[in-house]
Amino acid sequence: MKIEVMVHDITDLDEPIDCIVNAANETLLGGGGVDGAIHRAAGPELLEECRKLGGCRPGEAKATKAYRLKQNHIIHTVGPIYKLCKEIAPEILRRCYQNSLELADQLGCKVIAFPSIATGIYGYPVEEAAEICAKTVASYQSKSLEMAYLCVLPHETRNLEVYKRAFAKYVSK
């Protein structure tokens, strides 16, 4: 699987992408940051579908339609709140990426785009999160996925080099 790290708003990607990953909260009913942006861009139908899912536990992943977005699916995953669970946070974050990749495979997706999960309001240190993301995504043996994007928000460009360095360790040239 090819991997690219880029600065981009995940809700406005021009590349042909089958699914985007939402860094959601446990209710799946929208919130701030990436979660709120995805809910606003997808429209009210997303909220209606998410209400039927019964929430999502940290580390799990659930899929919905993408509605008004260009993609076919949104995979919602809940990262760890770092200060509340530092000891188990790495495993929860690893499972966010792993379970999202597995669900994308089950859906037959060829291209997936991730945000930087849990590094915003959930307070996960970017350097540690980038390492977990890179190691998990780069080592994933996919059935259908051919490409993965890691999208760093335009106002967080300092994180771009952090993720690029992390992926450089695990992605063979």
Coordinates of C-alpha atoms in Angstrom, one line a residue:
M1 CA 0.0 0.0 0.0
K2 CA 1.3 3.4 -0.9
I3 CA 1.2 6.2 1.8
E4 CA 1.3 9.9 1.4
V5 CA 1.4 12.6 4.1
M6 CA -0.1 15.9 3.1
V7 CA -1.5 19.2 4.4
H8 CA -5.2 19.2 3.5
D9 CA -8.7 19.6 4.9
I10 CA -9.9 16.0 4.9
T11 CA -13.4 17.1 4.0
D12 CA -12.3 18.7 0.8
L13 CA -10.0 16.2 -0.9
D14 CA -9.8 16.2 -4.7
E15 CA -8.1 12.8 -5.0
P16 CA -10.4 9.9 -5.6
I17 CA -10.8 8.5 -2.1
D18 CA -13.3 5.8 -1.1
C19 CA -13.4 6.6 2.6
I20 CA -12.3 9.1 5.1
V21 CA -11.7 8.5 8.8
N22 CA -13.4 10.7 11.3
A23 CA -11.7 11.3 14.7
A24 CA -15.0 11.1 16.5
N25 CA -16.2 11.3 20.0
E26 CA -17.9 8.3 21.7
T27 CA -21.4 9.5 20.9
L28 CA -20.7 9.8 17.1
L29 CA -23.0 12.8 17.1
G30 CA -20.6 15.4 16.0
G31 CA -18.4 17.7 18.0
G32 CA -15.4 20.0 17.4
G33 CA -12.4 19.8 15.2
V34 CA -12.3 17.2 12.4
D35 CA -15.5 15.5 13.8
G36 CA -17.5 18.7 13.6
A37 CA -16.1 19.6 10.1
I38 CA -17.0 16.1 8.8
H39 CA -20.6 16.3 10.2
R40 CA -21.1 19.8 8.7
A41 CA -19.8 18.8 5.3
A42 CA -21.7 15.5 5.1
G43 CA -25.0 17.1 6.2
P44 CA -27.8 16.2 8.6
E45 CA -28.3 12.7 7.1
L46 CA -24.9 11.7 8.7
L47 CA -26.2 12.6 12.2
E48 CA -29.4 10.6 11.6
E49 CA -27.3 7.5 10.7
C50 CA -24.9 8.0 13.6
R51 CA -27.8 8.1 16.1
K52 CA -28.7 4.6 15.1
L53 CA -25.1 3.2 15.7
G54 CA -25.3 3.5 19.5
G55 CA -21.9 5.3 19.9
C56 CA -18.5 3.9 19.6
R57 CA -15.9 2.9 22.2
P58 CA -12.3 4.2 22.1
G59 CA -10.3 2.1 19.6
E60 CA -13.3 0.8 17.8
A61 CA -14.4 1.8 14.3
K62 CA -17.8 2.1 12.7
A63 CA -18.8 3.0 9.1
T64 CA -21.5 5.2 7.7
K65 CA -22.3 6.6 4.3
A66 CA -20.6 9.8 3.4
Y67 CA -23.7 11.6 2.2
R68 CA -22.7 15.1 0.8
L69 CA -19.0 14.3 0.8
K70 CA -17.3 13.0 -2.3
Q71 CA -16.3 9.7 -0.7
N72 CA -18.5 6.6 -0.3
H73 CA -17.9 6.0 3.4
I74 CA -16.9 7.6 6.6
I75 CA -15.2 5.4 9.1
H76 CA -15.6 6.8 12.6
T77 CA -13.1 5.9 15.3
V78 CA -12.6 7.2 18.8
G79 CA -9.1 8.0 20.0
P80 CA -8.0 8.0 23.6
I81 CA -8.1 11.1 25.9
Y82 CA -4.4 11.1 26.6
K83 CA -4.4 12.5 30.1
L84 CA -7.1 10.1 31.3
C85 CA -5.4 6.9 30.1
K86 CA -1.7 7.5 29.4
E87 CA -0.8 3.8 30.1
I88 CA -3.2 2.3 27.7
A89 CA -3.4 5.2 25.2
P90 CA -0.9 3.8 22.8
E91 CA -2.8 0.5 22.4
I92 CA -6.1 2.4 22.0
L93 CA -4.7 4.7 19.3
R94 CA -3.1 1.7 17.5
R95 CA -6.5 0.0 17.5
C96 CA -8.1 3.1 16.0
Y97 CA -5.8 2.9 12.9
Q98 CA -5.9 -0.9 12.8
N99 CA -9.7 -1.2 13.1
S100 CA -10.2 1.6 10.5
L101 CA -8.0 -0.2 8.0
E102 CA -9.7 -3.5 8.6
L103 CA -13.2 -1.9 8.2
A104 CA -12.0 -0.2 5.0
D105 CA -10.9 -3.5 3.7
Q106 CA -14.2 -5.1 4.6
L107 CA -15.9 -2.3 2.6
G108 CA -13.7 -3.0 -0.4
C109 CA -12.1 0.4 -0.3
K110 CA -9.0 1.1 -2.4
V111 CA -8.1 4.5 -1.0
I112 CA -8.4 5.8 2.6
A113 CA -7.6 9.2 4.2
F114 CA -6.8 9.6 7.9
P115 CA -6.7 12.7 10.1
S116 CA -4.2 12.9 12.9
I117 CA -6.3 11.0 15.5
A118 CA -6.5 12.2 19.1
T119 CA -3.9 15.0 18.7
G120 CA -6.3 17.8 19.0
I121 CA -8.6 18.3 22.0
Y122 CA -7.8 14.7 23.2
G123 CA -4.2 15.9 23.8
Y124 CA -2.2 13.0 22.4
P125 CA 1.4 14.2 21.9
V126 CA 1.9 14.5 18.1
E127 CA 5.4 12.8 18.0
E128 CA 4.0 9.7 19.8
A129 CA 0.8 9.7 17.8
A130 CA 2.7 10.0 14.5
E131 CA 4.9 7.0 15.4
I132 CA 1.9 4.8 16.3
C133 CA 0.1 5.9 13.1
A134 CA 3.1 5.3 10.9
K135 CA 4.0 1.9 12.3
T136 CA 0.3 0.7 12.2
V137 CA -0.5 1.9 8.7
A138 CA 2.8 1.0 7.1
S139 CA 2.7 -2.6 8.5
Y140 CA -0.9 -3.3 7.6
Q141 CA -1.4 -6.1 5.1
S142 CA -4.3 -5.0 3.0
K143 CA -6.7 -7.0 0.9
S144 CA -8.1 -4.1 -1.1
L145 CA -6.4 -0.9 0.0
E146 CA -3.9 0.5 -2.4
M147 CA -3.3 4.0 -1.0
A148 CA -3.5 5.7 2.4
Y149 CA -3.3 9.5 3.0
L150 CA -2.5 11.1 6.3
C151 CA -4.0 14.6 6.3
V152 CA -2.6 17.3 8.5
L153 CA -4.8 20.3 8.9
P154 CA -3.7 23.5 7.2
H155 CA -3.4 25.3 10.5
E156 CA -1.2 22.5 11.9
T157 CA 1.6 22.5 9.2
R158 CA 4.2 22.0 11.9
N159 CA 2.9 18.4 12.3
L160 CA 3.6 17.7 8.6
E161 CA 7.3 17.0 9.2
V162 CA 6.6 15.0 12.3
Y163 CA 4.4 12.6 10.4
K164 CA 6.7 12.5 7.4
R165 CA 9.7 11.6 9.6
A166 CA 7.6 8.9 11.3
F167 CA 6.5 7.3 8.0
A168 CA 10.0 7.5 6.6
K169 CA 11.0 5.0 9.3
Y170 CA 8.4 2.4 8.3
V171 CA 7.8 2.8 4.6
S172 CA 10.2 1.2 2.2
K173 CA 11.2 3.3 -0.8

